[in-house]
Short mmCIF file of C-alpha atoms in Angstrom, two decimals:
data_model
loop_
_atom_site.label_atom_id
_atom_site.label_comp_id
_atom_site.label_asym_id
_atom_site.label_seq_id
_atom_site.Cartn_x
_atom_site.Cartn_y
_atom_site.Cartn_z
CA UNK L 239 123.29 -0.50 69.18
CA UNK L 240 125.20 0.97 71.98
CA UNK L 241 126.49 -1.59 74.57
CA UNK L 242 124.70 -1.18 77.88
CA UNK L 243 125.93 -2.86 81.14
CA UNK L 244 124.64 -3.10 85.12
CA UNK L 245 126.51 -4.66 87.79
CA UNK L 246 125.85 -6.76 90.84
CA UNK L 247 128.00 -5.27 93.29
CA UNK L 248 129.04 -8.56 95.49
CA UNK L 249 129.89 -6.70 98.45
CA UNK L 250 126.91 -4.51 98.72
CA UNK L 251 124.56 -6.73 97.41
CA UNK L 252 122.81 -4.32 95.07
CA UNK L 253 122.75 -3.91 91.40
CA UNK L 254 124.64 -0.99 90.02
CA UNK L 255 124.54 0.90 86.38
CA UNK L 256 127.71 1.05 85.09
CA UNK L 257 129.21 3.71 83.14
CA UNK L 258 132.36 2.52 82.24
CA UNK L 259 134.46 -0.77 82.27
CA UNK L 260 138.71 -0.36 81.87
CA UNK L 261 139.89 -4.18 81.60
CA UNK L 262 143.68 -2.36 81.60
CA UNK L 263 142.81 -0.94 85.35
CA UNK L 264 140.63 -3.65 86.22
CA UNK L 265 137.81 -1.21 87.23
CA UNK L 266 133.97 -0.42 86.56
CA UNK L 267 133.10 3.62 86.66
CA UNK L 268 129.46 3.33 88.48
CA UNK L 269 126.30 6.01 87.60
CA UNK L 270 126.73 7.17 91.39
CA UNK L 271 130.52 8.37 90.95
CA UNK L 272 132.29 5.26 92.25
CA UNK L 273 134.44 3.05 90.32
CA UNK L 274 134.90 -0.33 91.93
CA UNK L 275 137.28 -3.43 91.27
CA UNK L 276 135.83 -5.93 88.86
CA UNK L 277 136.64 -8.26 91.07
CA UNK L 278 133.86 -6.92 93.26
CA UNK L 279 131.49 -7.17 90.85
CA UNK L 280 129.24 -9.20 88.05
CA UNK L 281 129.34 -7.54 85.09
CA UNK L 282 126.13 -8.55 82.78
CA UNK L 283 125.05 -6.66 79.08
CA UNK L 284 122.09 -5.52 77.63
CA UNK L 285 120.07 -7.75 75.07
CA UNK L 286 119.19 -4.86 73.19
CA UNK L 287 115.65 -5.77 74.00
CA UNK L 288 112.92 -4.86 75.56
CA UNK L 289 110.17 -6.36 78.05
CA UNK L 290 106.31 -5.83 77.36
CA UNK L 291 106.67 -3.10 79.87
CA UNK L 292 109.63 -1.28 78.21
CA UNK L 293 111.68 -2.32 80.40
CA UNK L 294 115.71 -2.93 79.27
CA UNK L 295 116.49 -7.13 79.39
CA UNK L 296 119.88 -7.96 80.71
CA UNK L 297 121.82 -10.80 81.31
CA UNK L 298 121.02 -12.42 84.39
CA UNK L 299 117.46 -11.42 84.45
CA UNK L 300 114.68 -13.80 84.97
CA UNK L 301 111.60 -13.51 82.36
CA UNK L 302 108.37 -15.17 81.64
CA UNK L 303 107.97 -15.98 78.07
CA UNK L 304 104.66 -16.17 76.49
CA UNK L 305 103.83 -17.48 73.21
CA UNK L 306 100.61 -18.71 71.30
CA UNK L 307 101.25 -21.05 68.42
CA UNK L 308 98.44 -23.23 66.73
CA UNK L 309 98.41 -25.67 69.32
CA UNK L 310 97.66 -22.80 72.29
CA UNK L 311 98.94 -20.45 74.43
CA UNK L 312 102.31 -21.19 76.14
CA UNK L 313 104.57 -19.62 79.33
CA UNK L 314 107.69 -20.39 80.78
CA UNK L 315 110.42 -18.82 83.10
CA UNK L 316 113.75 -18.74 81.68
CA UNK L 317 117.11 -16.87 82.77
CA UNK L 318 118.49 -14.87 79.78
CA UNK L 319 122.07 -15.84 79.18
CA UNK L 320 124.89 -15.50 76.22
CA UNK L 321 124.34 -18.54 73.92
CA UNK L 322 127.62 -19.36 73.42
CA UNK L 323 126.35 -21.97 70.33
CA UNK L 324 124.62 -19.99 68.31
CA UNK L 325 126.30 -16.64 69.25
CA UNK L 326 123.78 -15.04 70.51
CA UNK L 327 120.72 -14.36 73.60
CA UNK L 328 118.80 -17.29 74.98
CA UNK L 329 116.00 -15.53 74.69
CA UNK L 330 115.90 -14.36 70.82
CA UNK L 331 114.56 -16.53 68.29
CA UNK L 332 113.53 -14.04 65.12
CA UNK L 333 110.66 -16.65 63.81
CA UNK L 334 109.12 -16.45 67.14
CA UNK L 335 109.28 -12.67 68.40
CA UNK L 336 107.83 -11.90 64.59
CA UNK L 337 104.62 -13.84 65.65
CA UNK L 338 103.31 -13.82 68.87
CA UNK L 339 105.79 -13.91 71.47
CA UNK L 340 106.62 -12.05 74.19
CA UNK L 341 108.92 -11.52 77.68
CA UNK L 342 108.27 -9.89 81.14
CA UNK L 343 111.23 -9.36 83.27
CA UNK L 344 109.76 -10.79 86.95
CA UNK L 345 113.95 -10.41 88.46
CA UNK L 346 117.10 -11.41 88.54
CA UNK L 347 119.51 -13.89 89.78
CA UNK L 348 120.94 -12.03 92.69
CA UNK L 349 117.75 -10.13 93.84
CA UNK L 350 115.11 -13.31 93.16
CA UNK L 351 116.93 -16.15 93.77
CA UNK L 352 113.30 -17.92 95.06
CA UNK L 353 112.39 -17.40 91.12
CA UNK L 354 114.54 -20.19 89.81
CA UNK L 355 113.10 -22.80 92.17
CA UNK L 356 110.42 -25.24 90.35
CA UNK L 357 109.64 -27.59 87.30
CA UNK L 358 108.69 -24.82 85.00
CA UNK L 359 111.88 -22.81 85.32
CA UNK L 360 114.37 -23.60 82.12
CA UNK L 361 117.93 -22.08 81.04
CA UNK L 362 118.49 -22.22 77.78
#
């Protein structure tokens, strides 16, 4: 898998795609041309995953997980983070995806903040 990262540029308040991070420089090389100081901006990865749209799952975003089991059909909203216990995403659990579940990206941290607001929404 080739590592994938985006950006959330604090100053601009948009999300960037970055091309390339130098930690020695302290600088991100943006899609557009730019670089910009990494202190400028929040660097989040790529599960490696995909949404039931297609759609690339990073860090940060918000998704609605929905799973059937023998006891029904199930949703929640969950932020996908970096599980730093069992080393790996939030949001991938191999018995699971090889049955019946599913994500759908519906934002992000920055861009949806509104998202995270109610009973149903759980980090992992």
């Amino acid at each position: 898998m080739r590592l994938k990262f985006r950006a959330w540029d604090k100053n601009r308040k948009v999300m960037r795609t970055v091309n390339v991070i130098s930690f020695v420089e302290n600088v991100a090389g943006l899609i557009d041309g730019y670089t910009n100081s990494l202190d400028n901006l929040i660097i989040m990865q790529s599960t490696g995953l995909k949404d039931v749209n297609g759609v690339e799952i990073y860090e940060s975003h918000i998704v609605k997980e929905r799973w059937s089991n023998q006891y029904g059909e199930h949703e929640r909203t969950q932020v996908v983070k970096w599980n730093e216990k069992t080393l790996g995403w939030n949001i991938f659990n191999p018995i699971a995806t090889s049955t019946s579940m599913n994500y759908e990206i519906i934002g992000n941290i920055y861009e949806n903040p509104a998202l995270l607001k109610g009973d149903e929404h759980e980090t992992i």
